[in-house]
Short mmCIF file of C-alpha atoms in Angstrom, two decimals:
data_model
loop_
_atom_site.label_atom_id
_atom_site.label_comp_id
_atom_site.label_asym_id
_atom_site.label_seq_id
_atom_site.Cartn_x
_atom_site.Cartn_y
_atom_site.Cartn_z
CA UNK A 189 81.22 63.25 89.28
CA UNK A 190 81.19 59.41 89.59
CA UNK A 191 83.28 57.59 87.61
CA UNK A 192 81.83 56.03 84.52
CA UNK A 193 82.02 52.22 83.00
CA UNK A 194 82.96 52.23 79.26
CA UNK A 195 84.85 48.82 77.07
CA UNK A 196 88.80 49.64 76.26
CA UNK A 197 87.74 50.61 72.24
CA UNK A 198 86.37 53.57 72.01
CA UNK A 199 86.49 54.48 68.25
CA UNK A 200 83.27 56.61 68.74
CA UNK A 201 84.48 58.29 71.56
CA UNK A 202 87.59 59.44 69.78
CA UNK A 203 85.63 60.38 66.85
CA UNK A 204 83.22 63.06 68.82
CA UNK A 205 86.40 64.28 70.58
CA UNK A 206 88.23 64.56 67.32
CA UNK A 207 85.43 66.78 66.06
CA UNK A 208 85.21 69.14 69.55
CA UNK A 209 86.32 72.81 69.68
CA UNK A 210 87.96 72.12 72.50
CA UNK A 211 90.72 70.75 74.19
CA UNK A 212 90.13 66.73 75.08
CA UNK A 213 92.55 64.08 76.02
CA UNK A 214 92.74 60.75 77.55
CA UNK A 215 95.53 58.50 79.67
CA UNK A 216 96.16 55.40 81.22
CA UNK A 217 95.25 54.72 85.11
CA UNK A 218 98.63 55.88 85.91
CA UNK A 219 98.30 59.28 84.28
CA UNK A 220 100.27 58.32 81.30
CA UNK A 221 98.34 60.13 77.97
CA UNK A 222 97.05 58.31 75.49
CA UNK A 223 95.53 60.95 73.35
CA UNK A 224 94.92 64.32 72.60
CA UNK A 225 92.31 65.60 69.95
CA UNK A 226 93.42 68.16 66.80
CA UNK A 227 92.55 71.03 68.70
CA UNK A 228 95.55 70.57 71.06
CA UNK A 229 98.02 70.55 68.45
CA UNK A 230 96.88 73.06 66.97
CA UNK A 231 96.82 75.28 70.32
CA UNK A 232 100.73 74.34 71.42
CA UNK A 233 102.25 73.17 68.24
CA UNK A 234 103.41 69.80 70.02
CA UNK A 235 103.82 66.95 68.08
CA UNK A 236 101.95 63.68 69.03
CA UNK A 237 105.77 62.44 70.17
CA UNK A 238 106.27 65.32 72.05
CA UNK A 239 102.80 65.38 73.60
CA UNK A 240 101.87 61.87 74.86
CA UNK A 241 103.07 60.05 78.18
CA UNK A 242 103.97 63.09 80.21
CA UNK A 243 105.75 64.96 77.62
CA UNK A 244 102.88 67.34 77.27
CA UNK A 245 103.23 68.52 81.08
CA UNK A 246 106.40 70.48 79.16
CA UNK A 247 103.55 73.01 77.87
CA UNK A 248 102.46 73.67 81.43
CA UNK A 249 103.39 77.50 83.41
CA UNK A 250 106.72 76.79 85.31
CA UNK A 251 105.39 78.67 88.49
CA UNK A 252 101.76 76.27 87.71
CA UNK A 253 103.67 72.79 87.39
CA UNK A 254 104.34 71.71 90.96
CA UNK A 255 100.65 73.15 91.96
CA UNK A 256 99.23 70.63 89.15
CA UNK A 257 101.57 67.43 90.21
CA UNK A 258 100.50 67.91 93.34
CA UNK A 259 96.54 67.27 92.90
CA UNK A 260 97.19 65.35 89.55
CA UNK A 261 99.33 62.38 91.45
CA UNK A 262 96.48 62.69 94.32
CA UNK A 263 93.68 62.20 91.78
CA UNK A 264 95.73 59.10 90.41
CA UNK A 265 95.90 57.95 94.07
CA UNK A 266 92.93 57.86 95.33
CA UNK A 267 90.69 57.76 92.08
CA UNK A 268 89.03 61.04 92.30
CA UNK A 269 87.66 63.92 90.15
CA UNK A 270 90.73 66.13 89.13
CA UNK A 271 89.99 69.35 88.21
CA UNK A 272 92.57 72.22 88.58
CA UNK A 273 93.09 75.50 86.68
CA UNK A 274 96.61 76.48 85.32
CA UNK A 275 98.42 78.34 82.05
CA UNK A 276 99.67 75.92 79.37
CA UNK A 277 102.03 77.40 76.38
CA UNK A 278 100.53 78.37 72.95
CA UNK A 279 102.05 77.89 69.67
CA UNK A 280 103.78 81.96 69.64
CA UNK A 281 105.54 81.09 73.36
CA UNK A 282 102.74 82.62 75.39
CA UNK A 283 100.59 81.18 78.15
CA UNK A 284 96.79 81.47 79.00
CA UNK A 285 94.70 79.92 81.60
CA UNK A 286 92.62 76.45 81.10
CA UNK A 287 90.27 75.00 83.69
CA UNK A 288 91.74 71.18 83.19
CA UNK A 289 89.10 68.17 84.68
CA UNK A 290 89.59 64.73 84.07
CA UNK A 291 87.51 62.02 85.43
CA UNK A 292 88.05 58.36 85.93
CA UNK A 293 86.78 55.55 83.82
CA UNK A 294 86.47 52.42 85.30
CA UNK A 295 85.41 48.40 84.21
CA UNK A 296 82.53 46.52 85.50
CA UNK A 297 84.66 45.35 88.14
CA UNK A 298 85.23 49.09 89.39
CA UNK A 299 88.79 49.18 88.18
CA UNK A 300 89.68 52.06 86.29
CA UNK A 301 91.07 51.65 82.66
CA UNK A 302 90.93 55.45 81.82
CA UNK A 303 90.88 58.94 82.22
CA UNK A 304 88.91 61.47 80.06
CA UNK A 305 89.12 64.88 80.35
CA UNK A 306 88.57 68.02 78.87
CA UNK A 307 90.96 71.71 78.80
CA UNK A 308 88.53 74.69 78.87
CA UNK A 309 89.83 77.85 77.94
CA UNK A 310 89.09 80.43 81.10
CA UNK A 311 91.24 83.10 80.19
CA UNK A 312 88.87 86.24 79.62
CA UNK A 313 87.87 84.85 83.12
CA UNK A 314 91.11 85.31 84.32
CA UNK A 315 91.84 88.62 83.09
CA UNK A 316 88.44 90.11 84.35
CA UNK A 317 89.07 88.53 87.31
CA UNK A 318 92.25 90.76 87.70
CA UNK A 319 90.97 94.04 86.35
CA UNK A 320 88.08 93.78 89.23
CA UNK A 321 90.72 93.02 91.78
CA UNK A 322 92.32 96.14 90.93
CA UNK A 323 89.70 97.96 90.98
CA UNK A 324 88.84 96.84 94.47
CA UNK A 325 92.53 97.70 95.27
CA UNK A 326 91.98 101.21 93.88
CA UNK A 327 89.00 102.05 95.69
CA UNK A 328 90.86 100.59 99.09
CA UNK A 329 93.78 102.72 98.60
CA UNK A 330 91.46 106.02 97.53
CA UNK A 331 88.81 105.14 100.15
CA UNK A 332 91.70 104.52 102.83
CA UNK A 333 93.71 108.03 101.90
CA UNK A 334 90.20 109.86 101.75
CA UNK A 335 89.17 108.42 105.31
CA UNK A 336 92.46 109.57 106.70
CA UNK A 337 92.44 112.81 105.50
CA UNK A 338 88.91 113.44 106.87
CA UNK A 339 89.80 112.35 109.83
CA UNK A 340 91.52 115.46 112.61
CA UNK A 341 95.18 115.95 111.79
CA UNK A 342 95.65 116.31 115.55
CA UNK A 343 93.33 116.59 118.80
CA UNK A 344 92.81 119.37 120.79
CA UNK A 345 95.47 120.09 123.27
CA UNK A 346 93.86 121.46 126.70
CA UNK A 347 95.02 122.05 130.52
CA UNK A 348 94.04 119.12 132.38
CA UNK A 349 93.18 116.46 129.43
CA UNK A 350 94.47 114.30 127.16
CA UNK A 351 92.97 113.09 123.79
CA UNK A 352 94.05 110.44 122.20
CA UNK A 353 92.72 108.58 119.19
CA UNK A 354 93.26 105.51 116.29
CA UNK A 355 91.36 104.80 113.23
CA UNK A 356 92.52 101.08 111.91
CA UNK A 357 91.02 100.07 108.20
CA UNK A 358 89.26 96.73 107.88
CA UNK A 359 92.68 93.85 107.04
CA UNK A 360 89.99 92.89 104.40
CA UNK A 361 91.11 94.80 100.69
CA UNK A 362 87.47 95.49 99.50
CA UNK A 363 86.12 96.41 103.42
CA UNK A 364 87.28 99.89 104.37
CA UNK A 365 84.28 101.31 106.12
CA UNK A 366 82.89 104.96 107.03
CA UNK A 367 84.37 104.74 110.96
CA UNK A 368 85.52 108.17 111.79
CA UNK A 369 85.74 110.39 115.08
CA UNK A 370 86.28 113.64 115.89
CA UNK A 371 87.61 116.49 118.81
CA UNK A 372 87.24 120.38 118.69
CA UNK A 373 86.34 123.09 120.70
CA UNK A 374 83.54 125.42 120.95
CA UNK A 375 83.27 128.80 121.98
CA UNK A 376 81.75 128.10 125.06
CA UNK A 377 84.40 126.80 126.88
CA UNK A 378 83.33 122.94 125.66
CA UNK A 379 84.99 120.35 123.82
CA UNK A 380 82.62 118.15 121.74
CA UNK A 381 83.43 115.01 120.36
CA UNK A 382 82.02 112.91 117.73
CA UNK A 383 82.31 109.00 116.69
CA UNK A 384 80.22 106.52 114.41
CA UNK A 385 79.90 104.23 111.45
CA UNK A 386 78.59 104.61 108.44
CA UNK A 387 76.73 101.44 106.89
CA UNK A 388 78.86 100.28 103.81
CA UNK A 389 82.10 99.63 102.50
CA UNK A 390 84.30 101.21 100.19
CA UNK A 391 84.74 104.40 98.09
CA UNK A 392 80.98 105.69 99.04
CA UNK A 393 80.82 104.60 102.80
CA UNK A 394 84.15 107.05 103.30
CA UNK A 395 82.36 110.07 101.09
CA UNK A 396 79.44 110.02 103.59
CA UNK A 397 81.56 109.64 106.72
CA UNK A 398 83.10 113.00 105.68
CA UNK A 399 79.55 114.32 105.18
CA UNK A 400 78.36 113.40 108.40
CA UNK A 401 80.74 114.31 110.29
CA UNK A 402 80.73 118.03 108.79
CA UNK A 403 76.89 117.80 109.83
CA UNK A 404 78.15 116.99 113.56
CA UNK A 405 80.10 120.16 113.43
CA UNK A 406 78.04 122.51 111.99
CA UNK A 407 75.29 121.91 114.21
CA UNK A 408 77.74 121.68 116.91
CA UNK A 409 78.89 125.15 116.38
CA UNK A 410 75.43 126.14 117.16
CA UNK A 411 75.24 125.73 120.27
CA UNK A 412 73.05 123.10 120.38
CA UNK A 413 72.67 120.41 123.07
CA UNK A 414 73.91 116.34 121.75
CA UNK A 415 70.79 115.72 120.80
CA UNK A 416 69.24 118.42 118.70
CA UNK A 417 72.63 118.54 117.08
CA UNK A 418 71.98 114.33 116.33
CA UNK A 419 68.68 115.55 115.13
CA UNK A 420 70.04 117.91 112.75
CA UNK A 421 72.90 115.71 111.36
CA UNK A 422 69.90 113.53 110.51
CA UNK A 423 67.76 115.77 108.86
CA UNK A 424 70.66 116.61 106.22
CA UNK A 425 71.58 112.65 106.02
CA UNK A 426 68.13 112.14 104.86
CA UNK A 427 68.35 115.03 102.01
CA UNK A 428 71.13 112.92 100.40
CA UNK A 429 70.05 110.95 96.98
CA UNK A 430 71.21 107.73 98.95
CA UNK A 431 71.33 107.82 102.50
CA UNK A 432 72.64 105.17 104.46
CA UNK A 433 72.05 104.26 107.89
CA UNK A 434 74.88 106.01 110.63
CA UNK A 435 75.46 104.80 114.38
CA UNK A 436 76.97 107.97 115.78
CA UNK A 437 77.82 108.92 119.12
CA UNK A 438 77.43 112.85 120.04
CA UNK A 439 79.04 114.64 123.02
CA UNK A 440 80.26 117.89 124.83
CA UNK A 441 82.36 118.64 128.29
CA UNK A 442 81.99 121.31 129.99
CA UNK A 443 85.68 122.27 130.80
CA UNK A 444 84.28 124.28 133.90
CA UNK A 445 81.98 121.82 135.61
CA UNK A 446 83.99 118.71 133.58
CA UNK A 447 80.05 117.39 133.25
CA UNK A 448 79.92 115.43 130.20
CA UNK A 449 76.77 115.67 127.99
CA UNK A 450 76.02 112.85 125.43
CA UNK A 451 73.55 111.33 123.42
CA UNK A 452 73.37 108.24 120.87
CA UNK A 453 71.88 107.07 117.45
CA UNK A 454 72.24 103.38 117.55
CA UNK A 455 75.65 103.39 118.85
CA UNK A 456 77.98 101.30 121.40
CA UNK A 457 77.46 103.00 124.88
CA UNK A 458 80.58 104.59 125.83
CA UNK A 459 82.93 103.22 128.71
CA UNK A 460 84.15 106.03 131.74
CA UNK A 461 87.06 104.39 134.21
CA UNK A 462 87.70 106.11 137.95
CA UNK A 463 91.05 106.38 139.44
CA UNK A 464 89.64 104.10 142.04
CA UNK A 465 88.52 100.98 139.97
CA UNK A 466 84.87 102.10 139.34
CA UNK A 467 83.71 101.23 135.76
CA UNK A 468 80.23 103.19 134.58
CA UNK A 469 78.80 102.17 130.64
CA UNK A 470 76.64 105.31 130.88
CA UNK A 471 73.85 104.82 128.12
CA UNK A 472 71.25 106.17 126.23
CA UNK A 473 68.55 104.98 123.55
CA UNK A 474 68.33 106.61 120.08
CA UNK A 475 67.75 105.10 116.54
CA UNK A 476 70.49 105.12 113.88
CA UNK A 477 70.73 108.21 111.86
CA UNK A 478 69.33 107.72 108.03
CA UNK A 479 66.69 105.04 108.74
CA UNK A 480 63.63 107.24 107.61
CA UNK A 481 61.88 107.04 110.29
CA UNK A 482 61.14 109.77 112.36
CA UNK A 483 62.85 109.32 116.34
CA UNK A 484 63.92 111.83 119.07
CA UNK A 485 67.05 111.39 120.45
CA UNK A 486 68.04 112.11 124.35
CA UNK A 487 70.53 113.54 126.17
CA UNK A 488 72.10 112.29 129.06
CA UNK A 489 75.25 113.52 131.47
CA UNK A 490 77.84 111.85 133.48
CA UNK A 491 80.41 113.20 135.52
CA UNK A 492 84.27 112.91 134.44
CA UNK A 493 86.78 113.27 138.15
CA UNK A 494 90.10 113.42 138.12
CA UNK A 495 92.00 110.66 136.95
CA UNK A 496 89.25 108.97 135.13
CA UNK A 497 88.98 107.76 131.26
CA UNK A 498 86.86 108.09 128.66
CA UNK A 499 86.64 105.93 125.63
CA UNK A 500 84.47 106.10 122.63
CA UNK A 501 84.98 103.51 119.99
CA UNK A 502 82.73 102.09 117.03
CA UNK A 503 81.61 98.21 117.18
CA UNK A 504 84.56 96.94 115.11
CA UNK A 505 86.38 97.15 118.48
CA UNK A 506 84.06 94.54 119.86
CA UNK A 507 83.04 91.98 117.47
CA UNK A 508 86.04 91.01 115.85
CA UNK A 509 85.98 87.42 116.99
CA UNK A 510 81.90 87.42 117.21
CA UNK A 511 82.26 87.17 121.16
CA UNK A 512 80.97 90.38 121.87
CA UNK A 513 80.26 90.01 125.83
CA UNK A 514 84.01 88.78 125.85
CA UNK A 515 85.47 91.27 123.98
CA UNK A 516 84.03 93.96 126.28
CA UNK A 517 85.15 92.51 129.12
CA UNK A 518 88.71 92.56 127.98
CA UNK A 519 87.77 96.59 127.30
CA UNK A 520 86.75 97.57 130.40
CA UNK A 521 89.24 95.19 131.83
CA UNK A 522 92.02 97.06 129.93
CA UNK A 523 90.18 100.91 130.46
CA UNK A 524 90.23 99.95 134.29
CA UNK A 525 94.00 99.33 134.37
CA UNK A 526 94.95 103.13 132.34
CA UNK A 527 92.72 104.65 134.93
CA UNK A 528 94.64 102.86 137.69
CA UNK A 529 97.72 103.83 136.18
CA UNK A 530 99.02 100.21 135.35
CA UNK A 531 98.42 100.12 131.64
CA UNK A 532 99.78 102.54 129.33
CA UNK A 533 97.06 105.12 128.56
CA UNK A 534 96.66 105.24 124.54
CA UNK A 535 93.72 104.22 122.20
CA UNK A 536 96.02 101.98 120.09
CA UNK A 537 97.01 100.09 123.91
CA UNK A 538 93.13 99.35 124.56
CA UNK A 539 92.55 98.23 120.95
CA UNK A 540 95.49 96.33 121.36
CA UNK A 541 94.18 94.81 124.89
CA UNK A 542 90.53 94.53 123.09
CA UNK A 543 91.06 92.44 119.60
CA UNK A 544 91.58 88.71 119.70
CA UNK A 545 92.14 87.17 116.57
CA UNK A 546 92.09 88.46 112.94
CA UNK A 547 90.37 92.16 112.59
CA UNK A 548 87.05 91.89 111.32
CA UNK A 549 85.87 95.48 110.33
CA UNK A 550 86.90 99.30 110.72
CA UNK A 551 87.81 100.39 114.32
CA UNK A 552 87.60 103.59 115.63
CA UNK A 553 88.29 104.64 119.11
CA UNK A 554 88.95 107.90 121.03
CA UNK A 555 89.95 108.36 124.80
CA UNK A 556 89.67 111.18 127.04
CA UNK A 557 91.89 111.15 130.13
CA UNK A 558 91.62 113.74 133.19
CA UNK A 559 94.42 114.44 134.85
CA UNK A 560 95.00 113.41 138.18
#
């Protein structure tokens, strides 16, 4: 707000102020008060001695003073807008919070010869400002625990593989997402496996992760092929009173043949390794799950050889510094070396080889190593 030109009496001024509801004062150029309206004496119970010059700073929040000092003396120095929220002590000994602004005055010749400002009380703000935080910290923690505990206890052990998986919640309070995957075995000597993301955040985004992944699995048990089983998950997502849209990934290995068979709804292709430095992003089309619109999904198959890695992840992996062609490139950098044996071979090693910078959203990432 620019500073405005006014003559050093200002009887009418005080007059108006005098009559305001709330808070007003005014000082000197260097910060030194002048005067405070009724209503401020009336709010602390500080005298007019005990409240002008810089004797009314006394009423400010201990932990609040240095914070206001701070911006106060840099307002004084360079002749700017101050405004600044902080608690200042009632009459009973308790504190509540005031948005405090205070603008310059200045003479025709630019110099300033005041400061006005005004102390607005913000402090039903302030408390629902706090109740909603908790809230959000609520939902994080229940969202968080319920995530977990829909997510496998532990992976299916089998001759000649190793699983190995890590779900990490968004850093972000309010942002836990529906990321989830999933391992078990059918009774046709396969092992299927499941990942994906659920649109959303929060409390409702972690509900319908649990849903859809109990979808995967019972059309899994089936017998079904990846993508009638993707076609069936659908069908009940779209049965829900609020669908959302799912990326999921879908797939089986044939512990015989060790052919694996997978198909996609929107998601991140998935990344196979060789033994002998050979990377392969095997992919295949397929709309998200819970758009409403009517798609087929397809199923494709790769072979897995001895020695080789899988990894299936969800996209939080790859965008969390927006660089996504970077980010996979440190992935199947960091796949290639656990395949050649000179990386340790864990999920939480490639999503520690993968993120740069602060974690931006859910991740989600299971591996599948063959044995050499």
């Amino acid at each position: 707000m620019p500073a405005k030109r006014v003559n050093e009496a200002l009887p009418e001024w005080r007059q108006i102020a005098e009559a305001l509801p709330t808070i007003v004062f005014a000082a000197r150029p260097d910060g030194y008060a002048i005067f405070f309206n009724q209503h401020w004496y009336e709010y602390g119970g500080l005298s007019p001695e005990l409240s002008l010059g810089r004797g009314w700073q006394r009423a400010i929040a201990p932990d609040d003073a240095e914070g206001f000092r701070t911006k106060w003396d840099a307002s004084l120095r360079d002749g700017t807008q101050f405004e600044h929220e902080f608690r200042l002590r009632k009459r009973d000994g308790s504190y509540e919070w005031f948005l405090v602004r205070a603008n310059p005055v200045v003479d025709k010749s630019g110099k300033i010869v005041r400061w006005f400002g005004t102390c607005t009380g913000i402090e039903a703000q302030k408390r629902n400002e706090a109740a909603y935080a908790e809230l959000y910290r609520r939902e994080r923690r229940i969202a968080d625990t319920l995530q977990r505990a829909l997510l496998p206890p532990v992976l299916p052990k089998l001759p000649g593989l190793w699983l190995d998986a890590v779900y990490q919640p968004d850093t972000n309070e309010a942002n836990v997402g529906g990321d989830w995957y999933d391992a078990f075995e059918l009774n046709d000597q396969r092992i299927a496996f499941s990942i994906g993301d659920v649109a959303g955040h929060g409390l409702e985004a972690a509900i319908l992760m649990g849903r859809v992944r109990e979808a995967l699995r019972a059309a899994a048990i089936e017998g079904n092929e990846p993508a009638r089983v993707l076609a069936l998950a659908n069908a009940s997502i779209e049965l829900l009173d609020r669908p959302a849209m799912v990326t999921a990934l879908f797939a089986t290995l044939d512990r015989l043949t060790m052919r694996l068979t997978f198909a996609s709804a929107g998601h991140p292709p998935p990344v196979l390794a060789y033994a002998d430095g050979r990377i392969e992003r095997p992919a295949v089309e397929g709309i998200p799950l819970g758009t409403g619109f009517e798609g087929e999904w397809r199923s494709a198959t790769v072979a897995l050889e001895p020695g080789s890695i899988l990894a299936l992840y969800t996209d939080g992996l790859i965008e969390s510094d927006r660089e996504i062609e970077a980010a996979e490139t440190r992935l199947v950098a960091a796949l290639g070396r656990q395949a050649r044996g000179t990386q340790r071979r864990s999920a939480l090693s490639l999503v520690a080889s993968t993120i740069v910078g602060k974690q931006r959203d859910d991740i989600a990432v299971l591996t599948v190593a063959v044995s050499p």
